[in-house]
XYZ file of C-alpha atoms in Angstrom:
181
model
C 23.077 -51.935 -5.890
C 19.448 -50.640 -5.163
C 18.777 -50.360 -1.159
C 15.951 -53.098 -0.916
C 14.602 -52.861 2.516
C 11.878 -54.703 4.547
C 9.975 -54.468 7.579
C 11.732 -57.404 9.522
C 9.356 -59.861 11.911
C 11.319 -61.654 14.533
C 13.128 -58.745 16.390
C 13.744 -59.358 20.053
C 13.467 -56.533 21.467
C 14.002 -54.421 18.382
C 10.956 -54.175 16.682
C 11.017 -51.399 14.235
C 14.415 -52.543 12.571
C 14.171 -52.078 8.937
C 16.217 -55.254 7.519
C 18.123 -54.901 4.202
C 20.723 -56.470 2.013
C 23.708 -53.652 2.807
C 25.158 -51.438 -0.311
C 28.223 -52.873 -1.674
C 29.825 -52.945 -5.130
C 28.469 -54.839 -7.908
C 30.819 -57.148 -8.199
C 30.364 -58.425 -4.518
C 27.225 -60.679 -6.026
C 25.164 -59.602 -3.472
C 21.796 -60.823 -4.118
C 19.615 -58.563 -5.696
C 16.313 -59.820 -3.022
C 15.288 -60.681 0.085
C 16.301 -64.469 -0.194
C 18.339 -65.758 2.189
C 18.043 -62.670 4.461
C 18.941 -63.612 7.971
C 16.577 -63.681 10.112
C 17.598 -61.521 13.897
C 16.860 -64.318 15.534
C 20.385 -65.706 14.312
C 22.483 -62.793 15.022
C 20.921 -62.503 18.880
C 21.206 -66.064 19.570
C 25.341 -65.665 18.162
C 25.312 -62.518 20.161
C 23.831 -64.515 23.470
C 25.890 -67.152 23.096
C 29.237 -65.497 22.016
C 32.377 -65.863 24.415
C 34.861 -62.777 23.304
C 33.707 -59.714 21.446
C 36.008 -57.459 19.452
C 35.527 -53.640 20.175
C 36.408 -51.548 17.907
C 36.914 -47.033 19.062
C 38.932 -44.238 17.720
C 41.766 -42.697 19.807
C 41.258 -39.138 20.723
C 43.917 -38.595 18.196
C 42.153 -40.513 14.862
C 43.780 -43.844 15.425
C 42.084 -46.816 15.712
C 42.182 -49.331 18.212
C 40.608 -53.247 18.465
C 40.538 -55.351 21.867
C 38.369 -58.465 22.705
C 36.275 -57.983 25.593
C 33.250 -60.188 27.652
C 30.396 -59.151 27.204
C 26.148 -60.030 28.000
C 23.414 -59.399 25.299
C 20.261 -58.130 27.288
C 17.117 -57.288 26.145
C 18.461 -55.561 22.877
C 21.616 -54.118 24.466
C 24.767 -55.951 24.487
C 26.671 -54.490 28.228
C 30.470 -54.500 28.580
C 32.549 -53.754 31.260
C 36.292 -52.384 31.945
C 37.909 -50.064 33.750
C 37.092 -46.296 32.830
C 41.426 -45.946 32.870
C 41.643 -48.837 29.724
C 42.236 -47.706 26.374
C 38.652 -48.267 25.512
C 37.850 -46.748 28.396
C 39.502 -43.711 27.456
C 38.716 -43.981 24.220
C 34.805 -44.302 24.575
C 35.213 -41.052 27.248
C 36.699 -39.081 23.957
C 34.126 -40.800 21.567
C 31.152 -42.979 22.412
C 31.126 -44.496 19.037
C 32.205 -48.400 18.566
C 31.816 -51.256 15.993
C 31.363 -54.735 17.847
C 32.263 -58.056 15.627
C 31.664 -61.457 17.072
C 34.918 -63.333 16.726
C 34.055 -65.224 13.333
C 34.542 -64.342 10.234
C 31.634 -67.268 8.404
C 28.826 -66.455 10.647
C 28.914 -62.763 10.765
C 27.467 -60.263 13.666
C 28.844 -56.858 13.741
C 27.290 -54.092 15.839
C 27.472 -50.010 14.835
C 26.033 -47.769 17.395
C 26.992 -44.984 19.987
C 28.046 -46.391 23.992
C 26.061 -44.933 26.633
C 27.588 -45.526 30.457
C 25.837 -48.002 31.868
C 27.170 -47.297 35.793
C 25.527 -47.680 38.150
C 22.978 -50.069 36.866
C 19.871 -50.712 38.672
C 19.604 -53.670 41.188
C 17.604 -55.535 38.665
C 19.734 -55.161 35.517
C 22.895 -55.540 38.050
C 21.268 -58.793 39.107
C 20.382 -59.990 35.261
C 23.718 -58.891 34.580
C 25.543 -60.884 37.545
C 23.752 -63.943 36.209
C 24.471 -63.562 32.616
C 28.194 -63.183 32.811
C 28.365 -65.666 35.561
C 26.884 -68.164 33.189
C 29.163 -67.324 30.900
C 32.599 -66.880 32.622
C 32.618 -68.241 35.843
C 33.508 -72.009 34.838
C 36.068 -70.664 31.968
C 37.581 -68.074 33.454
C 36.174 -68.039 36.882
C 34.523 -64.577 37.079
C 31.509 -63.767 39.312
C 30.646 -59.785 39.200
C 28.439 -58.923 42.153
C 25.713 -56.770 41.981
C 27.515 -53.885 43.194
C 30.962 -54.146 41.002
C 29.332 -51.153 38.500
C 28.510 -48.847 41.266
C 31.598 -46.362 40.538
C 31.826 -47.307 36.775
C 33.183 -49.743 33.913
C 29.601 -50.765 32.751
C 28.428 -49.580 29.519
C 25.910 -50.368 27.036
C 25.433 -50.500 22.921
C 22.040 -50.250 21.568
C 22.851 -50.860 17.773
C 22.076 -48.405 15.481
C 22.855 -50.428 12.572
C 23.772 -54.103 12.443
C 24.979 -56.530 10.283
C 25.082 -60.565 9.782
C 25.550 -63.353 7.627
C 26.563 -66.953 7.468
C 27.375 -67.312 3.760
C 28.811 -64.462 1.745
C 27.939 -62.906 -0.511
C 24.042 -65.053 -0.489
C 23.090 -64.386 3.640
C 24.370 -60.451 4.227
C 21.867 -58.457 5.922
C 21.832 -55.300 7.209
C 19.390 -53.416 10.197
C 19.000 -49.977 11.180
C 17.331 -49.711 14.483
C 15.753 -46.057 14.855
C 15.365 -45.919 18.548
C 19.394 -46.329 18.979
């Protein structure tokens, strides 16, 4: 399948993504256009919204390993947090690369990029962050970070490099590459 790729519009926070229908085999039936691309728009408001994340590293040894985590989507970078001593902790020490999926498997949003450590964040990102997973978790789960829980570590960040979405396969897949990430 030919690697049809646009300039995509509606970015948030991303705004030189190149948005494209992902290379797969023929018999996939992958549209062969830009109908029914899916606009960002969708995937941040999944990733905003979204209640467990599945994270996805590579053992210093080649295995993989797969964990759902909380997370926050900020500004174009999703933040997660753990203890450095967790097997994704360890993990991401060995390798900072990770694939993110969003826990369904009909409306798609899976996240390719390289981790950066996000600790300690700055009192205005700890502040944004405080309030986003407090929104989130507190009346589930009951979990309030304060402002100084990242101080000494366990905060980290994904910028995608490459994403991908959809909400009816084969017709809606979509693919970005973000250069900046």
């Amino acid at each position: 399948m030919a690697d049809r790729t646009t300039a995509s519009k509606d970015l948030n926070a991303m705004p030189d993504a190149a948005r494209s229908r992902p290379l797969m085999p023929d018999g996939y039936g992958v549209p062969e256009n830009d109908e029914g691309l899916v606009p960002w728009s969708w995937a941040v408001e999944r990733l905003e919204k979204a209640g467990n994340y599945w994270f996805s590293t590579t053992r210093p040894d080649g295995r993989p390993h797969a964990m759902p985590a909380w997370a926050v989507w900020l500004d174009g970078t999703l933040y997660f947090e753990g203890s450095p001593e967790t097997r994704r902790g360890r993990n991401l020490a060995a390798n900072p690369e990770i694939v993110v999926h969003l826990e369904s498997g009909d409306e798609v949003v899976i996240l390719e990029g390289r981790t950066h450590e996000a600790s300690p964040p700055d009192r205005v990102l700890a502040e944004r962050l405080v309030a986003g997973f407090t929104t989130k978790y507190a009346e589930s789960h009951g979990y309030r970070p304060t402002v100084d829980q990242w101080d000494k570590g366990g905060l980290w960040s994904l910028r995608p490099r490459v994403a991908f979405a959809w909400s009816e396969f084969p017709k809606t897949v979509t693919r970005w590459r973000f250069p900046d990430a």
